[in-house]
Every structure is written in structure tokens, then in C-alpha cells.
Amino acid sequence: MTINWIEFALAVLVIELTPGPNMAWLAALSLAEGRRAGLVATAGIGIGLALNAMLAALGLVELLSVRPGLQSGLRWAGVALMLWLAWQAWREADMVAKPAEPRGAGRHFASGLLVNLFNPKALLFFVVVVPPFLGGAAPTIAQAMGFAAISVGLATAVHLAIVAGGARAHGLISNPRRMVRIRRVMALIMLGIALWLAGSAL
């Protein structure tokens, strides 16, 4: 079967440009802590999405369809993680005395990785988007990897653009009170992501 990879890429790009949790988190993180934090988080998100794609290619999508309890458990783990991150961000806002160099970049990488691993919606993306380009047939491993490479590549490009914009704005901020407000907004965004994940799990 001939696959129109350009049409698939355009479909993925439209989906990626739709505002979602990853975009909101990266924008707030880059604004609060700068380019390095945003880039590290983007790397974690990209690897999480790539692992999800590999799992989809290996048949985990089918497993989740017959074991709904597993899907729910993964989603609630993601909710718990985002709630913890929101609490950490709010607490750290009170400690800000002046703009500082970003710390704990490894934590941002782990957060991006785990949130996307614990989001079955990223995994089930292939069930919704891929089949129309295969006439409803299941993709081969090679095809699935091709679809994954395109979707992860485009998602990462969009995320890098968001990080660049947030980091540029971060460089213009020098008022400690403004930094406290930004970090609290970041905490509220992460709380909103947790509620969004919880709502989709009900």
C-alpha cells in the first residue's frame, strides 16, 4: 500500500498546533526558568512520545483496549505526578528572591518523560490517526516507526518554537515579584493539566 506521508505530516502538524498540556507547561517553564529548562523538558517529552510510539508498534494499544484498568491506572499516575509538580512549583515561588540560573534540569526531563508515558492518549494517538492512512489495516513495524518519527519530529519542532519564545521573554524579566507571579502561574497551569488528565480519566 502506498502511504501519503506528506498528508500524514500535515494532519499531525494540525493536531500538534492545537493547544494542549505539553504546550502550556513548556511555555510556563521556559518563561519562569529559561531556555535550558525548556530544552531539557522538550527532550523528556520527545523521548516519552517516542517510547509510546514504540509500545504502540509492539501492540500495547491492543492490550490497553482489553485491559481498561491499566489505562486508568496510567492516567491517574500522571495526575498524581502533575499535582506533585504543581505543589513544588508553588512552594518554590515563595523562595524566589531574585532571578536565578535554572536548577534541577533532570527533574524537568523526568517530568516530561513520565507525563507522556503515563498519558494513554499519546499512545492511542496511533489508533485514531494512523489507520485512515492504511485503509484501516494494522501498520507493520517499519510503517509504525515511520509514523512515529514524523509525529515525534513535528511535535518536537513545535515544542522547540514554544521554548524559544518563552526563553526570549524570560530574558526580559528582572523583577523578583514578577518572577514569583510567573512561577505561581506555572503552578496553576500544572494544576490545570492534572485536572484535565483527571477529567479525561472519568
C-alpha atoms as one frame of an Amber mdcrd trajectory, in Angstrom:
protein
   0.000   0.000   0.000   1.237   3.472  -0.919   1.180   5.857   2.051   0.944
   9.597   1.540   3.458  10.681   4.149   3.019  14.373   3.360  -0.715  14.244
   4.096   0.012  12.391   7.334   2.584  15.026   8.328   0.077  17.825   7.665
  -2.551  16.034   9.781  -0.067  15.619  12.631   1.018  19.264  12.385  -2.576
  20.468  12.711  -3.024  18.283  15.784   0.258  19.459  17.328  -0.644  23.130
  16.825  -3.793  22.606  18.876  -3.066  23.878  22.413  -2.558  21.085  24.922
  -0.880  20.273  28.258   2.650  19.932  26.861   2.483  23.331  25.165   1.155
  25.109  28.249   3.742  23.524  30.528   6.689  24.257  28.227   5.643  27.883
  27.757   5.315  28.456  31.500   8.534  26.575  32.307  10.622  28.454  29.732
   9.202  31.766  30.865   9.958  31.007  34.518  13.319  29.222  34.253  14.698
  29.926  30.788  15.839  28.114  27.683  17.842  25.300  29.308  14.924  24.094
  31.431  12.617  24.193  28.404  15.056  22.289  26.190  15.595  19.576  28.787
  11.838  19.204  29.274  11.368  19.037  25.493  13.883  16.198  25.332  11.945
  14.306  28.009   8.658  14.843  26.191  10.152  13.722  22.882  11.555  10.514
  24.363   8.258   9.826  26.140   6.346  10.244  22.878   8.862   8.048  21.039
   8.569   5.293  23.652   4.792   5.495  23.400   5.080   5.067  19.639   7.324
   2.039  20.055   4.877   0.500  22.532   2.062   1.107  20.074   4.033  -0.642
  17.347   4.610  -3.597  19.655   0.906  -3.989  20.377   0.386  -2.269  23.724
  -2.547  -0.358  22.215  -4.369  -3.659  21.817  -3.517  -4.580  25.418  -4.927
  -1.286  26.721  -8.126  -1.841  24.748  -8.792  -5.147  26.519  -7.444  -4.082
  29.938  -9.100  -0.705  30.663  -7.904  -0.821  34.272  -4.318  -0.484  33.077
  -5.185   2.599  31.034  -6.928   4.196  34.005  -4.000   3.424  36.282  -1.532
   5.056  33.932  -3.654   8.167  33.647  -4.084   8.539  37.423  -0.327   8.142
  37.860   0.072  11.094  35.502  -2.464  13.091  37.535  -0.540  12.398  40.747
   2.740  13.455  39.141   1.335  16.764  37.881  -0.242  17.546  41.265   3.118
  16.995  42.941   4.859  19.228  40.389   2.243  21.955  40.872   2.772  21.864
  44.644   6.563  22.027  44.183   6.311  24.991  41.810   4.000  26.911  44.161
   6.277  26.268  47.141   9.380  27.327  45.223   7.716  30.582  44.164   7.880
  31.738  47.787  11.641  31.119  47.814  12.401  33.373  44.863  14.450  36.369
  45.948  15.967  37.167  42.569  16.101  35.601  39.110  18.484  32.650  39.273
  20.051  30.149  36.976  17.747  27.182  36.338  18.230  24.283  38.737  17.078
  20.703  38.744  17.081  20.246  34.963  16.995  16.487  35.443  13.662  16.849
  37.187  12.224  18.652  34.162  13.457  15.871  31.877  11.895  13.198  34.089
   8.638  15.139  34.303   8.334  15.459  30.525   9.200  11.799  30.070   6.875
  10.391  32.734   3.870  12.600  31.997   3.879  11.463  28.376   4.476   7.832
  29.293   1.556   7.997  31.758  -0.760   9.524  29.163  -2.546   6.752  27.230
  -3.945   9.404  24.893  -0.466   9.834  23.396  -0.304   6.077  22.914  -3.803
   5.784  21.451  -2.973   8.597  19.012  -1.923   5.885  16.582  -5.300   4.174
  16.811  -7.058   7.376  15.743  -4.677   8.999  13.258  -2.744   6.168  11.606
  -5.495   3.784  10.344  -7.011   6.216   7.783  -3.641   6.291   6.029  -3.569
   2.474   5.918  -7.122   1.812   4.824  -7.930   0.588   8.327  -5.181  -2.062
   8.290  -2.703  -2.509  11.122   0.695  -0.943  10.371   3.846  -3.001  10.055
   6.673  -2.306  12.499   8.529  -0.329   9.823   5.434   1.736   8.986   4.697
   2.371  12.648   8.253   3.590  13.187   7.883   5.897  10.187   4.636   7.339
  11.539   6.272   7.701  14.950   9.319   9.507  13.585   7.156  12.048  11.755
   4.811  12.695  14.691   7.581  12.962  17.297   9.704  15.130  14.994   6.883
  17.590  14.325   5.839  17.668  17.986   9.435  18.413  18.991   9.712  21.201
  16.406   6.557  22.848  17.745   7.785  22.459  21.324  11.179  23.975  20.497
   9.444  27.019  18.991   7.429  27.439  22.180  10.567  27.129  24.319  12.369
  29.734  22.191   9.524  32.208  22.652   9.261  31.601  26.387  13.026  31.819
  26.869  13.179  35.135  24.995  10.547  36.574  27.310  12.397  35.125  30.319
  15.481  37.117  29.384  13.488  40.354  29.620  12.302  39.670  33.174  14.310
  41.027  36.103  11.683  41.933  38.714  11.654  39.337  41.556   7.963  39.950
  42.267   7.170  39.290  38.629   9.147  36.045  38.822   7.103  34.964  41.830
   3.888  35.596  39.893   5.178  33.707  36.864   6.149  30.689  38.970   2.736
  30.681  40.602   1.073  30.856  37.201   3.240  27.888  36.213   1.992  26.010
  39.278  -1.617  26.790  38.373  -1.031  25.622  34.781   0.317  22.301  36.069
  -2.684  22.025  38.383  -4.904  22.624  35.347  -3.079  19.870  33.451  -3.667
  17.482  36.370  -7.378  18.348  36.364  -7.513  17.912  32.580  -5.955  14.448
  32.873  -8.286  13.562  35.754 -11.348  14.708  33.786 -10.379  12.574  30.804
  -9.950   9.574  33.123 -13.540   9.753  34.419
